[in-house]
Tab-separated table of C-alpha atoms and ligand atoms in Angstrom:
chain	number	residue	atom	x	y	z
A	17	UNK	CA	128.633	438.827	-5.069
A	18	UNK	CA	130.194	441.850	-3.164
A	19	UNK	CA	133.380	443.170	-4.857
A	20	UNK	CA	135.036	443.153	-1.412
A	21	UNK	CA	134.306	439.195	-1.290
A	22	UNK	CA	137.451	437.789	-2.005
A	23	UNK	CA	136.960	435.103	-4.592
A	24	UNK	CA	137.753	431.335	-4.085
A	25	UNK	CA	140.833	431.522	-6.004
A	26	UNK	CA	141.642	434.177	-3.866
A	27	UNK	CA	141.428	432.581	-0.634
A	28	UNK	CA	142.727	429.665	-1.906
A	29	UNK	CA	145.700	431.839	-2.683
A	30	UNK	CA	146.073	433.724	0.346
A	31	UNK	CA	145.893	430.220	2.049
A	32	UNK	CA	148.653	428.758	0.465
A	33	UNK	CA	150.922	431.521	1.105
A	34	UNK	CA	150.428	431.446	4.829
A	35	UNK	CA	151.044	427.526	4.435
A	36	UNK	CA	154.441	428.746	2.694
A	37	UNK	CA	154.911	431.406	5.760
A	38	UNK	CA	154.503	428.935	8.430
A	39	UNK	CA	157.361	426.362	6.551
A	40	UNK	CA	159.235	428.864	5.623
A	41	UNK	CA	159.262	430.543	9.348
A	42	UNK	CA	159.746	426.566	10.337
A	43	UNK	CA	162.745	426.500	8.300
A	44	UNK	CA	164.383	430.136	8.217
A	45	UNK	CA	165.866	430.781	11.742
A	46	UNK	CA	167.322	433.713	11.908
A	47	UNK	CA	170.498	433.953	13.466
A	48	UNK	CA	170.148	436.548	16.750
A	49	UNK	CA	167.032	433.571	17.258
A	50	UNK	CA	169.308	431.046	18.251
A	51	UNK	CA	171.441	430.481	21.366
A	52	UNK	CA	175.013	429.248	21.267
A	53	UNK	CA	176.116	426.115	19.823
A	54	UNK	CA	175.925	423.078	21.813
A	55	UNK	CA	176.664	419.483	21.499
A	56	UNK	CA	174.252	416.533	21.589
A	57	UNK	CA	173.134	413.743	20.930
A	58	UNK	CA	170.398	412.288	18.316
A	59	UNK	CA	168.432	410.060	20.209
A	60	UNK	CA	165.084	409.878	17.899
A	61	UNK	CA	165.378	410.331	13.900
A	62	UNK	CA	161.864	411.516	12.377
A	63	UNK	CA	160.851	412.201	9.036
A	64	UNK	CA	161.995	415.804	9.187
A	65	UNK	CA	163.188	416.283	12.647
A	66	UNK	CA	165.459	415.168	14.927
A	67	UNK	CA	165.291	414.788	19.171
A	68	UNK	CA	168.274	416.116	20.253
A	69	UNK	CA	169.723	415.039	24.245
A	70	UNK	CA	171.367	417.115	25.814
A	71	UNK	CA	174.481	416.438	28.486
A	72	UNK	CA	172.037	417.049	31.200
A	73	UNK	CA	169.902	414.644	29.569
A	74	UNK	CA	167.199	417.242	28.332
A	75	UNK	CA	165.745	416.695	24.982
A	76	UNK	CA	165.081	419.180	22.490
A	77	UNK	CA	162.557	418.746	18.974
A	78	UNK	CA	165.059	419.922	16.030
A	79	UNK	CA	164.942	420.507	12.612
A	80	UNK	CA	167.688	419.953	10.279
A	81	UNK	CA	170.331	422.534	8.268
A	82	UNK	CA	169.312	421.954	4.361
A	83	UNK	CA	172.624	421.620	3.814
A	84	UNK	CA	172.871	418.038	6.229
A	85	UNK	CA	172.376	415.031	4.337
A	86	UNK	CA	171.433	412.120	6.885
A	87	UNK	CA	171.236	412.875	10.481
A	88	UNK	CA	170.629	409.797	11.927
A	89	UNK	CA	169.862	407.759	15.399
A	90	UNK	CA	173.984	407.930	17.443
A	91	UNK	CA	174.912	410.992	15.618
A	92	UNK	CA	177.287	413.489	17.610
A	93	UNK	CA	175.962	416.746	16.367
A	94	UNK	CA	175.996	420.232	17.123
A	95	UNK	CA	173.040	422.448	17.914
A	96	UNK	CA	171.383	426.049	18.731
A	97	UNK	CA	168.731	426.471	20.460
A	98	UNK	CA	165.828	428.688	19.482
A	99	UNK	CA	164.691	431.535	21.730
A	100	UNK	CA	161.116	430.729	20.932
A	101	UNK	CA	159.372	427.097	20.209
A	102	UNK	CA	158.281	427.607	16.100
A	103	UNK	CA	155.613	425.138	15.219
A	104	UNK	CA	156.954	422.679	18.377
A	105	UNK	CA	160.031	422.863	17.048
A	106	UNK	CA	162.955	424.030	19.954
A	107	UNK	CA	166.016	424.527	17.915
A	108	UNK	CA	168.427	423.807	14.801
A	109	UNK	CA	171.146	421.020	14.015
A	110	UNK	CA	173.928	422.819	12.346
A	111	UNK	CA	176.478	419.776	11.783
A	112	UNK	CA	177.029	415.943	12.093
A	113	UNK	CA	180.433	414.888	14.412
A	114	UNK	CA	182.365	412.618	12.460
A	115	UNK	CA	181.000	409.223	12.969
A	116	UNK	CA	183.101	406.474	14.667
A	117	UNK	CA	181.087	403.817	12.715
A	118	UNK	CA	178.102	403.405	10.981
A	119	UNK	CA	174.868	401.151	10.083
A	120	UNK	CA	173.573	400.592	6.720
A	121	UNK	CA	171.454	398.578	5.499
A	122	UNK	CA	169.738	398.461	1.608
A	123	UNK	CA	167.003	400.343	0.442
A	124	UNK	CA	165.334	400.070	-2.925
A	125	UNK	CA	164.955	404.263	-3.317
A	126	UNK	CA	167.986	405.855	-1.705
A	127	UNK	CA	171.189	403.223	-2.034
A	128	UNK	CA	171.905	402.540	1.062
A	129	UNK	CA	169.872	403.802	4.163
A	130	UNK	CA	172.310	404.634	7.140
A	131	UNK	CA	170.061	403.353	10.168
A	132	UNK	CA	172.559	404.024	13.178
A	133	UNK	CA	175.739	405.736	14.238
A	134	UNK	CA	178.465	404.900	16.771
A	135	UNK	CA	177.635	401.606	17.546
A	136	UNK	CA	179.502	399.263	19.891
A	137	UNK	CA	177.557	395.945	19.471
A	138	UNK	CA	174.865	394.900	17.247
A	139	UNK	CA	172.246	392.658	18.403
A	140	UNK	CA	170.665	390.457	16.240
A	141	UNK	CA	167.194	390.009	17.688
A	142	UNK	CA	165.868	386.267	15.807
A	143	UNK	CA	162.841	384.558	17.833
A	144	UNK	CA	160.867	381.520	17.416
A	145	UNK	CA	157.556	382.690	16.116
A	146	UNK	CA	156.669	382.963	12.871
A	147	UNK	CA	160.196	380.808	12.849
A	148	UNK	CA	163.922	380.796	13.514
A	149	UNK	CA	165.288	381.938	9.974
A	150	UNK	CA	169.270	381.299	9.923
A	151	UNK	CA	169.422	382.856	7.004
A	152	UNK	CA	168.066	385.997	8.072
A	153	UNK	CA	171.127	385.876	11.160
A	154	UNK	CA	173.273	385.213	8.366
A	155	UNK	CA	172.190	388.337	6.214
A	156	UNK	CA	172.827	390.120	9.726
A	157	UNK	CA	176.079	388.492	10.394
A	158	UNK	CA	177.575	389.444	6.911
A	159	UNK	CA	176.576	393.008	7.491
A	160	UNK	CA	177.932	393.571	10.691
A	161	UNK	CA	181.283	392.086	9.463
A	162	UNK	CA	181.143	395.052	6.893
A	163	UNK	CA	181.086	396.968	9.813
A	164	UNK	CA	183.495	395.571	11.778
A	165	UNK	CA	181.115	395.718	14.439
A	166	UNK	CA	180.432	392.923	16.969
A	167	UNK	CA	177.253	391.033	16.816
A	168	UNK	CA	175.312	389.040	19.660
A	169	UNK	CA	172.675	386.860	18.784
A	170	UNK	CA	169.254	386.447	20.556
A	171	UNK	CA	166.709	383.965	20.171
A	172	UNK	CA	163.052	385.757	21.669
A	173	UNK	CA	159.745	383.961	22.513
A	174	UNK	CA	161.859	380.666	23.430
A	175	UNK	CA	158.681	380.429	26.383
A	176	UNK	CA	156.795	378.843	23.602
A	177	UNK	CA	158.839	375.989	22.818
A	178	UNK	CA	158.633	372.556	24.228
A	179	UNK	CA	161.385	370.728	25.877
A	180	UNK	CA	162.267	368.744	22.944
A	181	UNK	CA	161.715	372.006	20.921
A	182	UNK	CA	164.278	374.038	23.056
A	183	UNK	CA	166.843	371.211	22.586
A	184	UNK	CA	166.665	371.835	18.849
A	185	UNK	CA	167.243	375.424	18.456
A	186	UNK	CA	169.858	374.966	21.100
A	187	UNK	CA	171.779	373.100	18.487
A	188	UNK	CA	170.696	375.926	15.773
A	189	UNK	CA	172.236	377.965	17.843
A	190	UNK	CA	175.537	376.083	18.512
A	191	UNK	CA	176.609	376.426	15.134
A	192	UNK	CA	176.888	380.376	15.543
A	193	UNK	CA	178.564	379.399	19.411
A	194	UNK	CA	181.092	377.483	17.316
A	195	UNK	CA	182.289	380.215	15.022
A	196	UNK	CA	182.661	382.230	18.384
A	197	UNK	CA	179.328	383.932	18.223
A	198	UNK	CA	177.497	384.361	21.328
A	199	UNK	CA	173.952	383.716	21.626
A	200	UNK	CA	171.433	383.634	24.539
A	201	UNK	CA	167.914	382.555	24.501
A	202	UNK	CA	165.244	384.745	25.709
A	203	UNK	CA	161.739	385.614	26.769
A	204	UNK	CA	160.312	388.938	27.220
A	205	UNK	CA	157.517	387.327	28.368
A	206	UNK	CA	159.020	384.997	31.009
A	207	UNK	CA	162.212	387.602	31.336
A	208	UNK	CA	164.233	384.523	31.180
A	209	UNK	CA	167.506	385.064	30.756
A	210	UNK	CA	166.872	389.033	31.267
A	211	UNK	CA	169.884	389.758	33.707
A	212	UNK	CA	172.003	387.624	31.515
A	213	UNK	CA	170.921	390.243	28.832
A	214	UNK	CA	171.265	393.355	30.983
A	215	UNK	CA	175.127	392.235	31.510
A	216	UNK	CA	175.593	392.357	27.708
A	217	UNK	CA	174.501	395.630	27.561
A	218	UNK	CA	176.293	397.409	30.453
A	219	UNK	CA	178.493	399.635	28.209
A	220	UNK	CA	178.802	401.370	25.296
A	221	UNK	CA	175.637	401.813	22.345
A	222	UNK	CA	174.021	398.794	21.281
A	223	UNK	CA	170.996	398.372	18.710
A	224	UNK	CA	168.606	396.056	18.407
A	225	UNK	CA	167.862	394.529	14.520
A	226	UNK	CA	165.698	391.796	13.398
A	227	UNK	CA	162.625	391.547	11.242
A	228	UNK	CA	159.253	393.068	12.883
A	229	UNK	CA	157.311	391.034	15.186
A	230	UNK	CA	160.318	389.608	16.948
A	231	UNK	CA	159.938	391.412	19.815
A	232	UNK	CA	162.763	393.715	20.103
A	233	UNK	CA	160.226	396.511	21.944
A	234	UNK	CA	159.029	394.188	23.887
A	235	UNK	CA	162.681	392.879	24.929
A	236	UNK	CA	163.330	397.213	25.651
A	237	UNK	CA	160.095	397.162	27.610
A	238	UNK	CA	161.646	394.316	29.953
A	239	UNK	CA	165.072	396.248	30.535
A	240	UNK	CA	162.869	398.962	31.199
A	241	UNK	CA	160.141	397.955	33.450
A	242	UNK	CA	158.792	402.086	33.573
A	243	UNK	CA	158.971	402.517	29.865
A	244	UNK	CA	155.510	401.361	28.480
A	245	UNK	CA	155.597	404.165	25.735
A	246	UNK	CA	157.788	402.227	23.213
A	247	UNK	CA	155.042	400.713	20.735
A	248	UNK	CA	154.497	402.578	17.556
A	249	UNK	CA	151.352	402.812	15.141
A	250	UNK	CA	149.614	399.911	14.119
A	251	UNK	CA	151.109	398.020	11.205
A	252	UNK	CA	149.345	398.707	8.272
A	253	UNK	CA	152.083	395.894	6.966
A	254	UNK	CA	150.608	392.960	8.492
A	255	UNK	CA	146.840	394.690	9.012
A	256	UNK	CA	147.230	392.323	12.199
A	257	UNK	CA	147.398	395.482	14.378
A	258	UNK	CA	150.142	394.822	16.136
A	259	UNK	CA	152.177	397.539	16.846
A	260	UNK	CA	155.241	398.600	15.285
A	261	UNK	CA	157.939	400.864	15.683
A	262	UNK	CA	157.855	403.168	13.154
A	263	UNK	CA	161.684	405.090	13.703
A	264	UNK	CA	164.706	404.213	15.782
A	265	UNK	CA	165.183	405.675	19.314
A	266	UNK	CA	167.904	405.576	21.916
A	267	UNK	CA	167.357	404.738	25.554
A	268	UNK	CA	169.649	405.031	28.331
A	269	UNK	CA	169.528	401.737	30.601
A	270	UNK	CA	169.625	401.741	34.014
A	271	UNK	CA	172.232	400.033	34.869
A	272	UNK	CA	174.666	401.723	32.453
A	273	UNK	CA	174.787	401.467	28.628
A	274	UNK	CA	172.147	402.547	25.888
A	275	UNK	CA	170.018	400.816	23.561
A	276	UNK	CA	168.573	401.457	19.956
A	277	UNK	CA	165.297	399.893	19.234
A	278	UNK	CA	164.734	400.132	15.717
A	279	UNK	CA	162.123	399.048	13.282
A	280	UNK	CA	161.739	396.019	12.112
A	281	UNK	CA	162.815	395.478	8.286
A	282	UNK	CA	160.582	392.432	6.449
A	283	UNK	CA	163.001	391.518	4.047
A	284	UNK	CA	166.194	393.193	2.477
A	285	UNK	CA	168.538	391.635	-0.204
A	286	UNK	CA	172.597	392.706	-0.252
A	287	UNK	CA	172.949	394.007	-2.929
A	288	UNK	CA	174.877	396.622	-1.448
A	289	UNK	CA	177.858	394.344	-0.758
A	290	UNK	CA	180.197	393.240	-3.319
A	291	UNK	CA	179.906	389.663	-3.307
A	292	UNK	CA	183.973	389.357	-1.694
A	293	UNK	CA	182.184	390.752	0.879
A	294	UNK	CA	179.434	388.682	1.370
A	295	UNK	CA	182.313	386.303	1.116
A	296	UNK	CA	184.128	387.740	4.167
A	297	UNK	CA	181.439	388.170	6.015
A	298	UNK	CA	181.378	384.352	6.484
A	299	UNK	CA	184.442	384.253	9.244
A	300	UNK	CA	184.784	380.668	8.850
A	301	UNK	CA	185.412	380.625	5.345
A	302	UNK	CA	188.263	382.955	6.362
A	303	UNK	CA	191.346	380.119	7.270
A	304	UNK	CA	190.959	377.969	4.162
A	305	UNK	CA	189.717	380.922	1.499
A	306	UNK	CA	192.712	381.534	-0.739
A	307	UNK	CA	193.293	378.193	-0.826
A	308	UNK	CA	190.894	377.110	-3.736
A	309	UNK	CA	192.533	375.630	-6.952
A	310	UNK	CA	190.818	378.239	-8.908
A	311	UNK	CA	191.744	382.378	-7.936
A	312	UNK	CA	188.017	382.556	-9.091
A	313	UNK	CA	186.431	380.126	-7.535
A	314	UNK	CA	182.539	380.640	-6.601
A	315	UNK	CA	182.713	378.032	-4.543
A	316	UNK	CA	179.683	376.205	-5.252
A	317	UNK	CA	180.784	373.290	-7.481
A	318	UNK	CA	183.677	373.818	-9.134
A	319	UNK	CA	186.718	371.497	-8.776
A	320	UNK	CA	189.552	372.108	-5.924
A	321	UNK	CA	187.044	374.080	-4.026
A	322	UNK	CA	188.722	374.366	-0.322
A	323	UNK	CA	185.524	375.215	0.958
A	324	UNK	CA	183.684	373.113	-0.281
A	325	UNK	CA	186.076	369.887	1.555
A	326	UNK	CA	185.830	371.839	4.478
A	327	UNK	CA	182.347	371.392	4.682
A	328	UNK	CA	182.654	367.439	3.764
A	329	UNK	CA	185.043	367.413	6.535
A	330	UNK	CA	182.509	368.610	8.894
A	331	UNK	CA	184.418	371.711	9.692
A	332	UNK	CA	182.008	374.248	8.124
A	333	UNK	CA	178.482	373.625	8.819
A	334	UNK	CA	176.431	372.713	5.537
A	335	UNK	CA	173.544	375.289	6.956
A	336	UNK	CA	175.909	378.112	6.834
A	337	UNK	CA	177.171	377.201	3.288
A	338	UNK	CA	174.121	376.875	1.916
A	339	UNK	CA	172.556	380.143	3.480
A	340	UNK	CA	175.837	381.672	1.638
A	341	UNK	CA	175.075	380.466	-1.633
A	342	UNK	CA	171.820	381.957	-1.241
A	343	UNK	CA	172.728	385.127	0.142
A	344	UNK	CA	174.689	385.172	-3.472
A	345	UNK	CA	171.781	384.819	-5.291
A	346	UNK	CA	169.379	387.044	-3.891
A	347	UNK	CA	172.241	389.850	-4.109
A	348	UNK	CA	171.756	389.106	-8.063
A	349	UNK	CA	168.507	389.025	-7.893
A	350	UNK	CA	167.705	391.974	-6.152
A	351	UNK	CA	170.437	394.001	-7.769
A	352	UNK	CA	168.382	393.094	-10.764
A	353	UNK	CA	165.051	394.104	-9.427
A	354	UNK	CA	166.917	397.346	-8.230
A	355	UNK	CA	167.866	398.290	-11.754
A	356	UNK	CA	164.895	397.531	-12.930
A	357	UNK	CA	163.073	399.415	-10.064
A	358	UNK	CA	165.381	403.055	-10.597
A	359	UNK	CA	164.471	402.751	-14.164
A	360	UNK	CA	161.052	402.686	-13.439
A	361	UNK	CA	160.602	406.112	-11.908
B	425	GTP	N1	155.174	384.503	23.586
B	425	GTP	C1	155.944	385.576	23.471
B	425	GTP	N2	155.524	386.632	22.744
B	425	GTP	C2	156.330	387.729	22.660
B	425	GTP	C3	157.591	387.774	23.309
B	425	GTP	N3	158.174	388.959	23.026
B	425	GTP	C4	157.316	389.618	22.229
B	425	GTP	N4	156.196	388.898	22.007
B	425	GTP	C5	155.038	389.312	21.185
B	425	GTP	O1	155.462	389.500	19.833
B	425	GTP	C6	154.748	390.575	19.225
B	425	GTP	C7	155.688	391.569	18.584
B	425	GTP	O2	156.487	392.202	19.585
B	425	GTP	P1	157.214	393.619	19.378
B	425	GTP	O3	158.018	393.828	20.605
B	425	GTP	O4	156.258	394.677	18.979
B	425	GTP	O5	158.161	393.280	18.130
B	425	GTP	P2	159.244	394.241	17.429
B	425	GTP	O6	160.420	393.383	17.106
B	425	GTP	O7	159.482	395.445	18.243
B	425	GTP	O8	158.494	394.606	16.062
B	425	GTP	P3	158.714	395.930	15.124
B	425	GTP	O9	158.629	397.129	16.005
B	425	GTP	O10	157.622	395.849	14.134
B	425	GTP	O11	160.060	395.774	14.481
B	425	GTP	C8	153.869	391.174	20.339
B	425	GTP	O12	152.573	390.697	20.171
B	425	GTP	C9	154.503	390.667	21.606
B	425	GTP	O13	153.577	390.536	22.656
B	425	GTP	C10	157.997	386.633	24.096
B	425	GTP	O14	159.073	386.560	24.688
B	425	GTP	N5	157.136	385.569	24.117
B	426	MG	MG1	159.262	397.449	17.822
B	427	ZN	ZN1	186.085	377.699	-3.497
């Protein structure tokens, strides 16, 4: 071998620190690089960058200060941009607006994952295939009550129910109208009850949730009949090959308001609520909680429990109750599984 033949280890070497150049190039701006600061908007959250909009509604590949924790989907922030595209990447986030609101949901590594900022509605996106769940509106409800942000529930796919069928989850469905939810039934396929949809959305940010497969793209692709570039990878979840959105994106609708589709969740416990507020996330329970002959009443069987009679009275639907207790217990249980989970790595 010829001494001027740089050895495997070399090269190996020499390629690894141009890897570290490039990410560290990626990284490093240097400050005469960048323009003036601006303020945007965050309307795509990726693993390590962020789409920034611009007031004149231009939209610019970021990366992220070291120093900010969780730039998400809503976020105010403010921004430089680069005098030169490095590795696609346009410009810097510097900081994160204080947020009006924001929303969380579990997640078995980090805590809690923020998924969404400034939010003015959340809609809960349920449909009828695989199957209405009322429990998993319920999990929804009781989180958007932590919020304090409103909720509007949707029922997708309805095109595939019979007549007798549709009568039934109309009923479902009046138990939420009753507690002064509002729901509407849909059909991205049909676009039934589209414009009826479009008049929800009109103003402010609202963001699509529900479990995957629902249809929330699909819904987005409706509102937007030129938008056909919503769906993500294929799932390697299901291995069904549908396709799913893989991170949260604002769109701007066009007749006023945005929308955040984001990606579907399978399953998610509580356990990031205390259970008072699983409690109070229940607003019908509100008027006769308190009232309970025990100050530590759980509510399920024990004596004097005011909730309890209100539900024998017919004033609190035994559905609802139920789905409570088990909210309850799968906070326990996958509080449990949590522990047990951080101690594992
Ligand atoms: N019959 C019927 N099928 C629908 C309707 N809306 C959506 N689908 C189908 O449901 C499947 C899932 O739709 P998506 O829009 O990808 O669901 P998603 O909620 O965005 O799912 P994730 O991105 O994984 O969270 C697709 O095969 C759609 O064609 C509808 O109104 N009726
Ligand atoms: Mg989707
Ligand atoms: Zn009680």
């Amino acid at each position: 071998m010829s001494k001027r033949r740089l050895t495997q280890n070399q090269q190996r070497r020499i390629q690894s620190n141009h890897h570290k150049k490039i990410s560290k190039k990626e990284v490093e701006w240097q400050d005469d690089m960048l323009g003036e600061v601006q303020q945007g908007v965050v309307v795509t959250r990726h693993a390590k960058h962020a789409d920034v909009e611009t007031e004149q509604g231009e939209i610019y590949r970021c990366n992220l200060r070291r120093t900010l924790k969780n730039v998400v989907v809503g976020d105010q922030v403010s921004w430089r941009l680069g005098n030169e595209q490095l590795q696609g990447i346009s410009g810097v986030i510097e900081a994160i607006y204080p947020r009006k609101n924001e929303l969380s949901r579990p997640d078995y590594y980090d805590g809690i994952k923020v998924m969404a900022s400034n939010i003015d509605q959340i809609i809960i996106v349920s449909a009828v295939l695989p199957t209405l769940s009322l429990n998993i509106i319920d999990r929804y409800l009781v989180i958007c009550e932590a919020a304090n942000i409103p909720a509007l529930i949707v029922l997708n796919k309805v095109d595939l129910l019979s007549e007798e069928e549709r009568q039934a989850v109309k009923k479902q469905l009046a138990i939420y109208e009753k507690i002064g939810y509002e729901t509407l039934m849909l059909s991205a396929d049909t676009g039934e009850n589209m414009e009826a949809l479009h008049a929800y959305l009109r103003q402010g940010t609202s963001i699509f949730v529900g479990q995957s497969g629902v249809g929330k793209s699909s819904l987005i692709n409706q509102l937007l009949p030129e938008n056909n570039a919503l769906t993500g990878a294929v799932s390697d979840v299901s291995g069904l090959g549908q396709h799913t959105t893989t991170a949260s994106r604002l769109y701007h609708l066009p007749l006023g308001g945005n929308l955040i589709d984001s990606p579907g969740i399978r399953e998610f416990g509580l356990w990031h609520l205390e259970p008072n507020q699983i409690t109070d996330g229940y607003r019908e329970f509100q008027s006769v909680l308190g009232t309970c002959k025990f100050r530590d009443c759980k509510h399920g069987s024990d004596p004097g429990c005011a909730i309890r009679e209100a539900v024998e009275k017919g004033e609190i639907d035994p559905i609802r109750f139920e789905n409570y207790h088990r909210l309850i217990e799968s906070r326990n249980e996958s509080k449990s599984q949590r522990h047990f989970r951080t101690e594992d790595l």
